[in-house]
CSV table of C-alpha atoms and ligand atoms in Angstrom, one decimal:
chain,number,residue,atom,x,y,z
I,1,UNK,CA,231.2,66.2,148.1
I,2,UNK,CA,229.4,67.3,151.3
I,3,UNK,CA,229.3,70.6,153.0
I,4,UNK,CA,230.7,69.9,156.5
I,5,UNK,CA,230.3,73.6,157.5
I,6,UNK,CA,233.8,73.7,159.1
I,7,UNK,CA,233.9,77.5,159.8
I,8,UNK,CA,230.7,77.2,161.8
I,9,UNK,CA,232.0,74.1,163.7
I,10,UNK,CA,235.2,76.0,164.5
I,11,UNK,CA,233.2,78.9,165.7
I,12,UNK,CA,230.9,76.7,167.9
I,13,UNK,CA,233.9,74.9,169.5
I,14,UNK,CA,235.7,78.2,170.3
I,15,UNK,CA,232.5,79.9,171.5
I,16,UNK,CA,231.9,77.2,174.0
I,17,UNK,CA,235.6,76.9,174.9
I,18,UNK,CA,235.2,73.2,174.4
I,19,UNK,CA,238.3,71.3,175.5
I,20,UNK,CA,237.1,67.9,174.2
I,21,UNK,CA,234.7,67.3,171.3
I,22,UNK,CA,233.1,64.0,170.2
I,23,UNK,CA,232.4,63.6,166.4
I,24,UNK,CA,229.7,61.3,165.2
I,25,UNK,CA,229.0,60.4,161.6
I,26,UNK,CA,226.9,57.8,159.8
I,27,UNK,CA,228.6,55.0,157.9
I,28,UNK,CA,228.6,56.7,154.5
I,29,UNK,CA,230.4,59.7,155.9
I,30,UNK,CA,232.9,58.0,158.1
I,31,UNK,CA,235.6,58.3,155.4
I,32,UNK,CA,235.5,62.0,156.1
I,33,UNK,CA,235.9,61.7,159.9
I,34,UNK,CA,239.6,61.5,160.4
I,35,UNK,CA,240.3,64.5,158.2
I,36,UNK,CA,237.6,66.6,159.8
I,37,UNK,CA,238.8,65.7,163.3
I,38,UNK,CA,242.3,66.7,162.4
I,39,UNK,CA,241.3,70.0,160.9
I,40,UNK,CA,239.0,70.9,163.8
I,41,UNK,CA,241.7,70.0,166.3
I,42,UNK,CA,244.3,72.1,164.5
I,43,UNK,CA,242.0,75.1,164.2
I,44,UNK,CA,240.7,75.1,167.8
I,45,UNK,CA,243.3,73.3,170.0
I,46,UNK,CA,240.5,71.0,171.3
I,47,UNK,CA,240.9,67.3,171.5
I,48,UNK,CA,238.5,65.7,168.9
I,49,UNK,CA,237.5,62.1,169.4
I,50,UNK,CA,235.5,60.2,166.7
I,51,UNK,CA,232.7,57.7,167.6
I,52,UNK,CA,233.4,54.4,165.9
I,53,UNK,CA,230.0,52.9,166.5
I,54,UNK,CA,227.4,52.6,163.8
I,55,UNK,CA,225.1,55.6,163.4
I,56,UNK,CA,221.8,55.5,161.5
I,57,UNK,CA,220.0,58.8,162.2
I,58,UNK,CA,219.4,61.7,164.5
I,59,UNK,CA,217.6,59.3,166.8
I,60,UNK,CA,221.0,57.8,167.5
I,61,UNK,CA,222.9,60.5,169.3
I,62,UNK,CA,226.2,59.4,171.0
I,63,UNK,CA,225.2,61.1,174.3
I,64,UNK,CA,226.2,58.2,176.5
I,65,UNK,CA,229.7,58.2,174.8
I,66,UNK,CA,229.9,61.9,175.2
I,67,UNK,CA,229.3,61.5,178.9
I,68,UNK,CA,231.8,58.7,179.3
I,69,UNK,CA,234.6,60.6,177.6
I,70,UNK,CA,233.6,63.8,179.3
I,71,UNK,CA,233.3,65.7,176.0
I,72,UNK,CA,232.0,69.2,176.2
I,73,UNK,CA,230.2,69.0,172.8
I,74,UNK,CA,228.8,66.3,170.4
I,75,UNK,CA,229.0,67.2,166.7
I,76,UNK,CA,226.5,65.0,164.9
I,77,UNK,CA,227.0,64.9,161.2
I,78,UNK,CA,224.7,63.8,158.4
I,79,UNK,CA,221.2,64.3,159.9
I,80,UNK,CA,218.9,67.2,160.8
I,81,UNK,CA,217.9,67.8,164.4
I,82,UNK,CA,214.7,66.1,165.5
I,83,UNK,CA,212.8,69.1,166.9
I,84,UNK,CA,210.5,67.0,169.1
I,85,UNK,CA,213.5,65.3,170.8
I,86,UNK,CA,216.0,68.2,171.0
I,87,UNK,CA,218.9,67.5,173.4
I,88,UNK,CA,219.6,71.2,173.7
I,89,UNK,CA,222.9,73.0,173.4
I,90,UNK,CA,225.1,70.0,174.0
I,91,UNK,CA,224.8,68.9,170.3
I,92,UNK,CA,225.7,70.7,167.1
I,93,UNK,CA,224.2,69.2,163.9
I,94,UNK,CA,225.8,69.3,160.5
I,95,UNK,CA,223.4,68.2,157.8
I,96,UNK,CA,226.1,67.5,155.3
I,97,UNK,CA,224.3,68.8,152.2
I,98,UNK,CA,225.4,67.1,149.0
I,99,UNK,CA,226.6,69.2,146.1
I,100,UNK,CA,225.0,66.8,143.5
I,101,UNK,CA,222.7,68.5,141.0
I,102,UNK,CA,219.5,67.1,139.5
I,103,UNK,CA,219.0,69.2,136.3
I,104,UNK,CA,219.1,66.2,133.9
I,105,UNK,CA,217.1,63.8,136.1
I,106,UNK,CA,214.4,66.5,136.7
I,107,UNK,CA,214.0,66.9,132.9
I,108,UNK,CA,213.5,63.1,132.7
I,109,UNK,CA,211.0,63.2,135.7
I,110,UNK,CA,208.9,65.8,133.8
I,111,UNK,CA,208.4,63.3,131.0
I,112,UNK,CA,207.1,60.7,133.5
I,113,UNK,CA,204.8,63.3,135.0
I,114,UNK,CA,203.3,64.7,131.8
I,115,UNK,CA,199.8,63.7,132.8
I,116,UNK,CA,199.9,65.1,136.4
I,117,UNK,CA,199.4,68.8,137.1
I,118,UNK,CA,199.8,69.0,140.9
I,119,UNK,CA,203.1,67.8,142.2
I,120,UNK,CA,204.2,67.3,145.8
I,121,UNK,CA,207.9,67.8,146.3
I,122,UNK,CA,210.0,66.2,149.1
I,123,UNK,CA,213.6,65.4,149.8
I,124,UNK,CA,215.9,63.8,152.3
I,125,UNK,CA,218.0,66.1,154.3
I,126,UNK,CA,221.2,65.9,152.2
I,127,UNK,CA,219.2,67.4,149.2
I,128,UNK,CA,216.8,69.8,150.9
I,129,UNK,CA,218.5,72.8,149.2
I,130,UNK,CA,217.5,71.4,145.8
I,131,UNK,CA,213.8,71.8,146.5
I,132,UNK,CA,213.7,75.5,145.6
I,133,UNK,CA,215.2,75.1,142.1
I,134,UNK,CA,213.2,71.9,141.5
I,135,UNK,CA,210.0,73.8,142.3
I,136,UNK,CA,211.0,76.5,139.8
I,137,UNK,CA,211.7,73.9,137.2
I,138,UNK,CA,208.4,72.2,137.7
I,139,UNK,CA,206.5,75.5,137.7
I,140,UNK,CA,208.2,76.6,134.4
I,141,UNK,CA,206.8,73.3,133.0
I,142,UNK,CA,203.3,74.4,134.0
I,143,UNK,CA,203.0,72.3,137.2
I,144,UNK,CA,201.5,73.5,140.5
I,145,UNK,CA,204.0,72.5,143.3
I,146,UNK,CA,203.1,71.6,146.9
I,147,UNK,CA,205.8,71.4,149.6
I,148,UNK,CA,204.5,70.2,153.0
I,149,UNK,CA,205.2,72.1,156.3
I,150,UNK,CA,207.3,70.3,158.9
I,151,UNK,CA,205.9,68.8,162.1
I,152,UNK,CA,206.7,66.0,164.5
I,153,UNK,CA,210.3,64.7,163.9
I,154,UNK,CA,210.9,66.9,160.8
I,155,UNK,CA,212.8,70.2,160.8
I,156,UNK,CA,212.5,71.5,157.2
I,157,UNK,CA,209.7,72.1,154.7
I,158,UNK,CA,209.5,69.1,152.4
I,159,UNK,CA,211.8,67.0,154.5
I,160,UNK,CA,211.1,63.3,154.8
I,161,UNK,CA,212.5,60.8,157.2
I,162,UNK,CA,212.2,57.0,157.3
I,163,UNK,CA,210.0,57.3,160.3
I,164,UNK,CA,208.1,60.5,159.5
I,165,UNK,CA,206.4,61.4,156.2
I,166,UNK,CA,204.1,64.1,157.7
I,167,UNK,CA,205.3,66.8,155.3
I,168,UNK,CA,204.1,64.7,152.4
I,169,UNK,CA,200.9,63.7,154.2
I,170,UNK,CA,200.1,67.4,154.8
I,171,UNK,CA,199.8,68.1,151.1
I,172,UNK,CA,198.7,64.7,149.8
I,173,UNK,CA,195.1,65.7,149.3
I,174,UNK,CA,196.2,68.5,146.9
I,175,UNK,CA,198.6,66.5,144.7
I,176,UNK,CA,198.4,64.0,141.8
I,177,UNK,CA,201.9,62.7,142.3
I,178,UNK,CA,205.0,63.2,144.4
I,179,UNK,CA,208.5,63.8,143.3
I,180,UNK,CA,211.1,62.7,145.9
I,181,UNK,CA,214.8,63.8,145.7
I,182,UNK,CA,216.7,61.2,147.7
I,183,UNK,CA,219.4,58.5,147.3
I,184,UNK,CA,218.0,55.0,147.0
I,185,UNK,CA,214.3,54.0,147.0
I,186,UNK,CA,213.4,54.0,150.7
I,187,UNK,CA,212.0,57.5,151.0
I,188,UNK,CA,210.0,57.2,147.8
I,189,UNK,CA,208.6,53.9,149.1
I,190,UNK,CA,207.6,55.6,152.4
I,191,UNK,CA,205.9,58.5,150.6
I,192,UNK,CA,204.1,56.2,148.3
I,193,UNK,CA,202.8,54.0,151.1
I,194,UNK,CA,201.9,56.9,153.4
I,195,UNK,CA,200.0,58.9,150.8
I,196,UNK,CA,198.8,56.3,148.2
I,197,UNK,CA,200.0,58.6,145.5
I,198,UNK,CA,202.1,57.9,142.4
I,199,UNK,CA,205.7,58.6,143.5
I,200,UNK,CA,208.7,59.4,141.3
I,201,UNK,CA,212.2,59.3,142.8
I,202,UNK,CA,215.0,61.4,141.5
I,203,UNK,CA,218.4,60.0,142.8
I,204,UNK,CA,221.1,62.7,142.8
I,205,UNK,CA,223.9,60.2,143.4
I,206,UNK,CA,222.9,57.8,140.6
I,207,UNK,CA,221.5,60.7,138.4
I,208,UNK,CA,218.5,58.4,137.7
I,209,UNK,CA,214.7,58.8,137.8
I,210,UNK,CA,212.3,56.0,138.4
I,211,UNK,CA,208.7,55.3,139.3
I,212,UNK,CA,208.5,53.7,142.7
I,213,UNK,CA,205.4,51.7,141.7
I,214,UNK,CA,207.3,48.5,140.9
I,215,UNK,CA,209.3,48.7,144.1
I,216,UNK,CA,206.2,49.4,146.2
I,217,UNK,CA,204.4,46.3,144.7
I,218,UNK,CA,207.5,44.1,145.4
I,219,UNK,CA,207.9,45.3,149.0
I,220,UNK,CA,204.2,45.0,149.7
I,221,UNK,CA,204.2,41.4,148.6
I,222,UNK,CA,207.2,40.7,150.8
I,223,UNK,CA,205.7,42.5,153.8
I,224,UNK,CA,202.4,40.7,153.4
I,225,UNK,CA,204.2,37.3,153.4
I,226,UNK,CA,206.1,38.2,156.5
I,227,UNK,CA,203.0,39.4,158.3
I,228,UNK,CA,201.3,36.1,157.5
I,229,UNK,CA,204.2,34.2,159.0
I,230,UNK,CA,204.3,36.4,162.1
I,231,UNK,CA,200.5,35.8,162.5
I,232,UNK,CA,201.3,32.1,163.0
I,233,UNK,CA,203.9,32.6,165.8
I,234,UNK,CA,203.1,31.9,169.4
I,235,UNK,CA,206.2,33.0,171.3
I,236,UNK,CA,207.4,36.5,170.3
I,237,UNK,CA,210.2,38.8,171.2
I,238,UNK,CA,209.4,42.5,171.3
I,239,UNK,CA,212.7,44.3,170.8
I,240,UNK,CA,213.0,47.8,172.2
I,241,UNK,CA,215.7,49.9,170.6
I,242,UNK,CA,217.6,51.9,173.2
I,243,UNK,CA,219.1,54.6,171.0
I,244,UNK,CA,218.5,58.1,172.2
I,245,UNK,CA,215.4,58.8,170.1
I,246,UNK,CA,214.0,55.3,169.9
I,247,UNK,CA,213.4,54.0,173.4
I,248,UNK,CA,209.6,53.6,173.5
I,249,UNK,CA,208.8,51.1,176.2
I,250,UNK,CA,205.3,52.5,176.4
I,251,UNK,CA,204.5,51.3,172.8
I,252,UNK,CA,206.3,48.0,173.5
I,253,UNK,CA,204.1,47.4,176.6
I,254,UNK,CA,200.9,48.3,174.6
I,255,UNK,CA,201.9,45.8,171.9
I,256,UNK,CA,202.7,43.1,174.4
I,257,UNK,CA,199.2,43.5,175.9
I,258,UNK,CA,197.5,43.4,172.5
I,259,UNK,CA,199.5,40.4,171.3
I,260,UNK,CA,198.9,38.5,174.4
I,261,UNK,CA,195.2,39.1,174.1
I,262,UNK,CA,195.4,37.0,170.9
I,263,UNK,CA,197.1,34.1,172.7
I,264,UNK,CA,200.7,34.9,172.0
I,265,UNK,CA,203.3,35.1,174.8
I,266,UNK,CA,205.8,37.9,174.5
I,267,UNK,CA,209.2,38.7,176.0
I,268,UNK,CA,210.4,42.3,176.1
I,269,UNK,CA,214.0,42.5,174.9
I,270,UNK,CA,216.0,45.6,175.1
I,271,UNK,CA,218.8,46.2,172.6
I,272,UNK,CA,221.2,49.1,171.9
I,273,UNK,CA,222.3,47.6,168.6
I,274,UNK,CA,220.0,45.2,166.8
I,275,UNK,CA,222.3,42.5,165.6
I,276,UNK,CA,220.7,39.6,163.6
I,277,UNK,CA,223.0,37.0,165.1
I,278,UNK,CA,222.1,38.0,168.6
I,279,UNK,CA,218.4,38.0,167.9
I,280,UNK,CA,218.6,34.6,166.2
I,281,UNK,CA,220.2,33.2,169.4
I,282,UNK,CA,216.7,33.4,171.1
I,283,UNK,CA,215.9,30.1,169.6
I,284,UNK,CA,212.7,29.6,171.6
I,285,UNK,CA,211.2,32.7,170.1
I,286,UNK,CA,209.4,32.3,166.8
I,287,UNK,CA,209.1,35.9,165.6
I,288,UNK,CA,210.0,39.4,166.6
I,289,UNK,CA,208.5,42.9,166.7
I,290,UNK,CA,211.1,45.7,166.5
I,291,UNK,CA,210.2,48.8,168.3
I,292,UNK,CA,213.2,50.7,167.1
I,293,UNK,CA,213.3,52.0,163.5
I,294,UNK,CA,210.8,51.1,160.8
I,295,UNK,CA,213.6,50.7,158.3
I,296,UNK,CA,215.0,47.7,160.1
I,297,UNK,CA,212.2,45.2,159.3
I,298,UNK,CA,212.1,46.4,155.6
I,299,UNK,CA,215.7,47.2,154.7
I,300,UNK,CA,217.3,44.3,156.7
I,301,UNK,CA,214.6,41.7,156.0
I,302,UNK,CA,217.0,39.3,154.4
I,303,UNK,CA,219.2,39.2,157.6
I,304,UNK,CA,216.4,37.6,159.6
I,305,UNK,CA,215.3,34.0,159.2
I,306,UNK,CA,212.3,34.4,161.5
I,307,UNK,CA,209.5,36.9,160.8
I,308,UNK,CA,210.6,40.4,161.9
I,309,UNK,CA,207.8,43.0,161.8
I,310,UNK,CA,207.5,46.6,162.9
I,311,UNK,CA,204.7,47.7,165.3
I,312,UNK,CA,202.3,48.6,162.5
I,313,UNK,CA,202.8,45.2,160.9
I,314,UNK,CA,202.2,43.5,164.2
I,315,UNK,CA,198.9,45.3,164.6
I,316,UNK,CA,197.9,44.2,161.1
I,317,UNK,CA,198.8,40.6,162.0
I,318,UNK,CA,196.4,40.6,164.9
I,319,UNK,CA,193.6,42.4,163.1
I,320,UNK,CA,194.0,45.8,164.9
I,321,UNK,CA,194.8,47.6,161.7
I,322,UNK,CA,193.7,46.8,158.2
I,323,UNK,CA,196.2,45.8,155.5
I,324,UNK,CA,194.6,48.4,153.2
I,325,UNK,CA,195.9,51.1,155.6
I,326,UNK,CA,199.5,49.8,155.5
I,327,UNK,CA,201.9,52.7,155.7
I,328,UNK,CA,199.3,55.2,156.9
I,329,UNK,CA,200.2,56.8,160.1
I,330,UNK,CA,198.2,56.1,163.2
I,331,UNK,CA,199.1,56.8,166.8
I,332,UNK,CA,198.8,53.2,167.7
I,333,UNK,CA,201.2,52.1,165.1
I,334,UNK,CA,204.0,54.5,165.5
I,335,UNK,CA,203.8,56.8,168.5
I,336,UNK,CA,207.2,58.5,169.0
I,337,UNK,CA,206.2,61.6,170.8
I,338,UNK,CA,208.5,62.9,173.6
I,339,UNK,CA,205.7,62.1,176.0
I,340,UNK,CA,205.9,58.4,175.0
I,341,UNK,CA,209.6,58.5,175.4
I,342,UNK,CA,209.3,60.0,178.9
I,343,UNK,CA,206.7,57.4,179.8
I,344,UNK,CA,209.2,54.8,178.8
I,345,UNK,CA,211.1,55.3,182.0
I,346,UNK,CA,210.3,52.4,184.4
W,401,SF4,S1,214.1,55.8,163.6
W,401,SF4,FE1,215.1,55.2,161.7
W,401,SF4,S2,214.2,56.4,160.1
W,401,SF4,FE2,213.8,57.5,162.1
W,401,SF4,S3,215.5,58.9,162.4
W,401,SF4,FE3,216.0,56.9,163.4
W,401,SF4,S4,217.3,55.8,161.9
W,401,SF4,FE4,216.1,57.4,160.8
């Protein structure tokens, strides 16, 4: 179950006298969309439309759709606001906190962490509210707990995002290991790569605990193989994601220059939705760099038959970043500041 904060939404719609509202949810929460739309409509008298397009993060706000249907308000469900890219008052965020508990998994995690004293805590946004009780549990077991302050794209203390692990990085020098509360392995993988620390993932949905080390080794081997294949390519497509918080033409242009200095030729390709079949239709291109979301090249790797790398991996392929620093943030590899987005305008 998720907290959709309906009383607050009703208040926000009424406060703005919104006649038309657009509701946007990620795939996992779309089953809740029709019911939520009906309840908001009945409670406020506003017309509530639901976006049917895929949605992956708060970088993917349906602002264009909002404009097209002349909605007064966009309600974006399932992600926290990205402070560095705030769209202002036209969007209301619902983080959709999960009511899953992690008492049992935390007890198991403590067994795995018996040799580590200083523990860094992090969570994805659906489970942020569990950090306080998790900290108390760890402290009762004699651990010293570190939770990083937010910066960049992150709103909350201890929050992690697939494209921003700065909270974990800010405390990494103090900790022996991280404990990440999140569904799936992706965030633990990111924390482990970014910090180089042992990382344990507590999954509230599966009620499981695991050490991310095995996964990290497997992904690293896959990424290294893909980077080697990309290194051999001569004609490359640099795909620039056009979602609201992704468009970074400045970074794409910088990559084009760097790649062409090594003898490759590059085409800049823009894409609102990165669909593998469309990308594969560029049969003359031998490989791709996606300047969109770092999850695409890793999560969706099996969808692409040609090497698909992210900007950091492209830099490693051409010797501008070392493989040993893979996952460590540098401005060159992943510059997503508002200034970069502004500069993306032609
Ligand atoms: S770029 Fe990717 S990881 Fe970052 S907010 Fe968007 S969907 Fe999430």
